XYZ file of C-alpha atoms in Angstrom:
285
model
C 4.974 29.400 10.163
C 7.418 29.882 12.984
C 5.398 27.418 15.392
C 4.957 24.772 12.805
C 8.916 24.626 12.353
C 9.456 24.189 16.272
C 7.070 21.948 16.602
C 8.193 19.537 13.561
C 11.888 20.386 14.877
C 10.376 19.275 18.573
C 8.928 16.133 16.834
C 12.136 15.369 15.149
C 14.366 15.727 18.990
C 11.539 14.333 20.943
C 9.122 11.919 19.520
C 10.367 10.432 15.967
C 11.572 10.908 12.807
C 8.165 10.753 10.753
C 8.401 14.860 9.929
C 8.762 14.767 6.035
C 4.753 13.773 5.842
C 3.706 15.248 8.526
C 4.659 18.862 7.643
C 2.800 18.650 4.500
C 0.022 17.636 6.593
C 0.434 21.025 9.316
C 0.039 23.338 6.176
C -2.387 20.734 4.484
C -4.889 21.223 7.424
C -4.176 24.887 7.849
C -6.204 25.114 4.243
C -9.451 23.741 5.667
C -10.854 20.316 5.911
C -12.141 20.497 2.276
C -8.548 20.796 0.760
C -7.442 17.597 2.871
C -10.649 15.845 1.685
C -9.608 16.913 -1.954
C -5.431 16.389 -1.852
C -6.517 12.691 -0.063
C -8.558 11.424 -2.619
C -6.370 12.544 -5.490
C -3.188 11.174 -3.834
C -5.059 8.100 -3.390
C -6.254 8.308 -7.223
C -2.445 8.870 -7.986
C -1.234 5.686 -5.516
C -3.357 3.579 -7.238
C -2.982 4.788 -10.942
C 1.134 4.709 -10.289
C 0.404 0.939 -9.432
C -1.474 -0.134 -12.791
C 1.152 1.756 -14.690
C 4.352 -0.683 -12.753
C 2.810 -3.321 -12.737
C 0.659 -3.586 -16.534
C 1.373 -5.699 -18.791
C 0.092 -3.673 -22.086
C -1.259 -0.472 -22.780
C -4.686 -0.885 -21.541
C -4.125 -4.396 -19.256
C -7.482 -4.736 -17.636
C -6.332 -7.810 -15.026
C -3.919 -5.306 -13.575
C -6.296 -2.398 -12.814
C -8.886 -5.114 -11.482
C -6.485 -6.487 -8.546
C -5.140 -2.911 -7.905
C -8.676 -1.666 -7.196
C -8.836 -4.866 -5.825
C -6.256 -4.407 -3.335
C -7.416 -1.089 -2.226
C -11.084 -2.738 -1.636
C -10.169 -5.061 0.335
C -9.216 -2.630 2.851
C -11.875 -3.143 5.532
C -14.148 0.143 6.850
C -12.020 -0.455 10.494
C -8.802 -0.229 9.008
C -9.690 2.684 6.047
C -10.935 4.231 9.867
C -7.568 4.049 11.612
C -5.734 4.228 8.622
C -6.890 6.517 5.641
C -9.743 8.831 7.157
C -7.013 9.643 10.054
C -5.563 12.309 8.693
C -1.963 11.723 10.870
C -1.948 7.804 10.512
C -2.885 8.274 6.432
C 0.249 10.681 5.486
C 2.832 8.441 7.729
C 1.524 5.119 6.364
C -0.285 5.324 3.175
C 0.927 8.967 1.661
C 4.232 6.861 1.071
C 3.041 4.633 -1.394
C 3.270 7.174 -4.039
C 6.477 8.259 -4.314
C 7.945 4.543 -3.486
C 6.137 3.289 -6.712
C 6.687 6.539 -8.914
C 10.309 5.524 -7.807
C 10.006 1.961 -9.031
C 8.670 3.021 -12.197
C 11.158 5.331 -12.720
C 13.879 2.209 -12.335
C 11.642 0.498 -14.203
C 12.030 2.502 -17.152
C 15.706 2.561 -17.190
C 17.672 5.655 -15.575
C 19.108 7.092 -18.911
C 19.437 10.784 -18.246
C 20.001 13.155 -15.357
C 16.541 13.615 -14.956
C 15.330 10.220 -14.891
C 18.217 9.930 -12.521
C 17.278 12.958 -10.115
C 13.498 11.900 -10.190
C 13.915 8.259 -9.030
C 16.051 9.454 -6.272
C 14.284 12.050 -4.580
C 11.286 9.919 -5.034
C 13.069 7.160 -2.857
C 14.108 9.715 -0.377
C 10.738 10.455 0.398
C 9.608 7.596 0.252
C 12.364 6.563 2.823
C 12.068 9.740 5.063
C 8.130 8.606 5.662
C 7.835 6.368 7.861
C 10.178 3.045 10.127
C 8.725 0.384 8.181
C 8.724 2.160 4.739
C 12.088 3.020 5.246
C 13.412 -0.549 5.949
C 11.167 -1.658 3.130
C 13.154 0.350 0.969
C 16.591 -0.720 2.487
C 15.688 -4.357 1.881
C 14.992 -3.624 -1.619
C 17.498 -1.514 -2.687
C 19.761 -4.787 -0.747
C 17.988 -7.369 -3.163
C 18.574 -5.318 -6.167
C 22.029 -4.503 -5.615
C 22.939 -8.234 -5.342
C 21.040 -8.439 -8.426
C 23.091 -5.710 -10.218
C 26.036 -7.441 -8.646
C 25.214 -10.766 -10.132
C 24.254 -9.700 -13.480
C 26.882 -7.092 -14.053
C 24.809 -4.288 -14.074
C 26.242 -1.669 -11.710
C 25.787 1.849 -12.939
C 26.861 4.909 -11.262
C 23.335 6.140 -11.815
C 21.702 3.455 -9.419
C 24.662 3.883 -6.983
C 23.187 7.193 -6.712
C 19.646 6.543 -6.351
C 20.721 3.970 -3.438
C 22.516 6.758 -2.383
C 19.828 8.950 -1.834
C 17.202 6.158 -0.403
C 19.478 5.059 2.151
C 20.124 8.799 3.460
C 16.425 9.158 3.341
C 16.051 6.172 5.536
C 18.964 6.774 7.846
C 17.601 10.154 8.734
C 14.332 9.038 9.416
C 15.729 5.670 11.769
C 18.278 7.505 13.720
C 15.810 10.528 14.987
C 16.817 10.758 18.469
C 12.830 11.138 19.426
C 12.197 7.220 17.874
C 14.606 6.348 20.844
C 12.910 8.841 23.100
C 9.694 6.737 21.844
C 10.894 3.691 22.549
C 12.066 3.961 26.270
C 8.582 5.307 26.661
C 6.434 2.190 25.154
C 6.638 -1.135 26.737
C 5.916 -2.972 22.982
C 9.289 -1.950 22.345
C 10.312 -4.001 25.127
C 9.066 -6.791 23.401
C 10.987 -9.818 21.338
C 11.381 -9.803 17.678
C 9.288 -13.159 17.433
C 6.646 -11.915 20.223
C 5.635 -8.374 18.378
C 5.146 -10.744 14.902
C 2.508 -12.954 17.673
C 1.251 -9.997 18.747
C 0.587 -7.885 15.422
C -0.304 -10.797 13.524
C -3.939 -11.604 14.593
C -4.986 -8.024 14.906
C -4.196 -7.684 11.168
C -6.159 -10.770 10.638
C -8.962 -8.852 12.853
C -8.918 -5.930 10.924
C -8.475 -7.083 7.678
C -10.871 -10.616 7.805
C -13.612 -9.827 9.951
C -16.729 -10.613 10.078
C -18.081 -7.039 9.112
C -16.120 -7.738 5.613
C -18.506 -10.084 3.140
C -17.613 -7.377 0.616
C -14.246 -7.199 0.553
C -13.646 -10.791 0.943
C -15.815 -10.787 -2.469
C -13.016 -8.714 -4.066
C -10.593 -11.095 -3.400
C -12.052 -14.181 -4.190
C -12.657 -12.363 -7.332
C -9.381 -11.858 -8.003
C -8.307 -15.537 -6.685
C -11.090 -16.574 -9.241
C -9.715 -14.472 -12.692
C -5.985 -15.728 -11.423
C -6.908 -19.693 -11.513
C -8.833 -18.983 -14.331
C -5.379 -17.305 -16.199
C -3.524 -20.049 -14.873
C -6.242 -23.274 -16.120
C -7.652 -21.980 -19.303
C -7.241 -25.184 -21.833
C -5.260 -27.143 -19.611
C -8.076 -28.958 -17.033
C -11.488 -27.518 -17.979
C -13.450 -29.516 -15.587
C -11.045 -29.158 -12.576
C -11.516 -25.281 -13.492
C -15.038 -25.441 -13.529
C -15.419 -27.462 -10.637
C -12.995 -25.057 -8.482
C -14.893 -21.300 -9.700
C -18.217 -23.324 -8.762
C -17.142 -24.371 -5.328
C -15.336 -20.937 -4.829
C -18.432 -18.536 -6.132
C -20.805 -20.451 -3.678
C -18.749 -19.907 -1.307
C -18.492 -16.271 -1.665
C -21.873 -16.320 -1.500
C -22.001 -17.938 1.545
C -19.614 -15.634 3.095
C -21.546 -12.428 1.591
C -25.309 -13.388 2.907
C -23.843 -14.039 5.912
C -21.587 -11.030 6.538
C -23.159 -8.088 4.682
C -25.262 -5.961 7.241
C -29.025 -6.440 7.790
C -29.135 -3.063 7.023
C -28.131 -3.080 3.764
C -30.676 -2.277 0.816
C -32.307 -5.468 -1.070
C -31.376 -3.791 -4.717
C -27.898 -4.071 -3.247
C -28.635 -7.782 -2.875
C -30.069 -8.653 -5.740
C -26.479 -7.013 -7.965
C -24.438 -9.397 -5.251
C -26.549 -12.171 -6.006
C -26.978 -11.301 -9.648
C -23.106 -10.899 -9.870
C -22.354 -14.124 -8.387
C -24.575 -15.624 -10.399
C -22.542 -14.169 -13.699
C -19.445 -15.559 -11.933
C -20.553 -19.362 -12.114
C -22.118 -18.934 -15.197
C -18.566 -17.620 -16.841
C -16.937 -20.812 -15.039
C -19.059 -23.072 -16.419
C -18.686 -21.244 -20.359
C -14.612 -21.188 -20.029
C-alpha cells in the first residue's frame, strides 16, 4: 500500500498528472488479471449504456443504441490494441468516458437537489482529473455552456458549483509539475500547434480507416445509411433509393475486399446476406 502511494505521488512530481485512473488501476491489477478482464468489460458495458441513456430520444429509442454500438465498432482491432486491451492507455483514455457522460446526464436531468448537485460534480472532477485532453474537453464545455447560461438567463448557483468542481479537477491534473517534467523530455512537445494536428491527423486516419477494417467501415455506412434514410423518408423516394443502392454496393465492395482471407465462408454468406437485406429495405422505403 505504502509503495503504491510513492509511486503515484512520484508520478504526480515526476511524470504527469494522470494519477486519479491510474491508482484504481495499481489495486485493479493487484486482484489478478481476471478482475481487470471483468471491471473492463463492465465499465465498457456502463460507457456505452450511459451513452444511449443521454443521448435517446424515448424510452426504448432503437436508432440511438444502433450508432452507440456503432461507434464503439468502429473502433479498429489496432486501435482497441493500443487503446482498450492496454490496460494503462484504457483507464487514462477510455475509463473517462463514464463519469464525463454520467455527468452530462446528470445536467441533463436538471440539478434540483443536493444530491443531483454533488453527483454531477464529482462526476466532472473525475472526469477532469483523467487525463490532458479530457480535461480541456471538459473546460471547453463547461465555457460553451456557461455562455449559454449567460445568454439565456439561466445561472444557478448549483451549476456554478459543478463548474466549480470540473475546473479544479482539470487544473490539478494540467498543472502536475511531472507533465512539464514530460514535456522538456519529448521533442513532439517541441512541436507547433498546427504541425502536431499534421502530424496526428493521418495516423488516426491509419488506425481508424485501414485497410484491415471492411467491418467496421460496414458499421458506419450502416449508420450513414439509417441517417439519410431518417432524413429522406417521403420527401425524394427515388433519390433515396438510388443513394442506399449506390452506398450498400459499395460497402460491399469495401467488405470483399478488406475482410481477411482467413475468415470463415458462413461469415460471408451473413455479410453478403445482410447487404443484400440492406438494398432490398432501400428499394421497399
Amino acid at each position: 500500500m505504502v509503495d503504491a502511494f510513492n509511486f503515484i505521488k512520484w508520478h504526480y512530481m515526476f511524470h504527469g498528472g494522470r494519477v486519479l485512473f491510474f491508482s484504481i488501476l495499481v489495486f485493479a491489477l493487484r486482484l489478478g488479471q481476471s478482475f481487470i478482464q471483468c471491471f473492463q468489460a463492465i465499465w465498457i458495458w456502463l460507457s456505452c449504456f450511459m451513452m444511449y441513456t443521454l443521448f435517446k430520444r424515448k424510452r426504448y429509442d432503437i436508432f440511438v443504441a444502433l450508432v452507440t454500438v456503432t461507434c464503439f465498432g468502429s473502433l479498429s482491432m489496432r486501435g482497441l490494441i493500443d487503446s482498450v486491451f492496454w490496460y494503462t492507455a484504457s483507464v487514462i483514455f477510455f475509463w473517462p468516458i463514464l463519469p464525463m457522460t454520467i455527468g452530462f446526464l446528470l445536467w441533463k436531468k436538471g440539478l434540483t437537489n443536493k444530491k443531483t448537485t454533488f453527483g454531477c460534480a464529482l462526476a466532472f472532477f473525475i472526469a477532469a482529473f483523467s487525463e490532458e485532453q479530457w480535461a480541456v474537453a471538459i473546460i471547453c464545455a463547461f465555457v460553451i455552456l456557461f455562455v449559454w447560461d449567460v445568454i439565456s438567463k439561466d445561472v444557478v448557483k448549483a451549476k456554478n458549483v459543478v463548474y466549480i468542481s470540473g475546473v479544479t479537477g482539470a487544473l490539478i491534473e494540467l498543472l502536475a509539475p511531472g507533465n512539464f517534467v514530460r514535456v522538456d523530455e519529448t521533442s513532439f512537445y517541441d512541436m507547433g500547434f498546427i504541425s502536431k494536428i499534421l502530424f496526428k491527423t493521418p495516423l488516426i486516419f491509419d488506425v481508424n480507416f485501414d485497410l484491415s477494417n471492411g467491418v467496421e467501415i460496414l458499421l458506419l455506412g450502416f449508420t450513414v445509411l439509417v441517417v439519410i434514410s431518417a432524413l429522406m423518408i417521403g420527401r425524394k423516394r427515388k433519390i433515396l433509393i438510388a443513394t442506399n443502392i449506390i452506398i450498400s454496393l459499395l460497402l460491399l465492395l469495401v467488405g470483399f475486399v478488406n475482410i481477411n482471407a482467413s475468415v470463415k465462408l458462413c461469415v460471408r454468406i451473413v455479410y453478403a446476406v445482410f447487404i443484400a437485406f440492406e438494398i432490398g429495405a432501400s428499394c421497399i422505403l
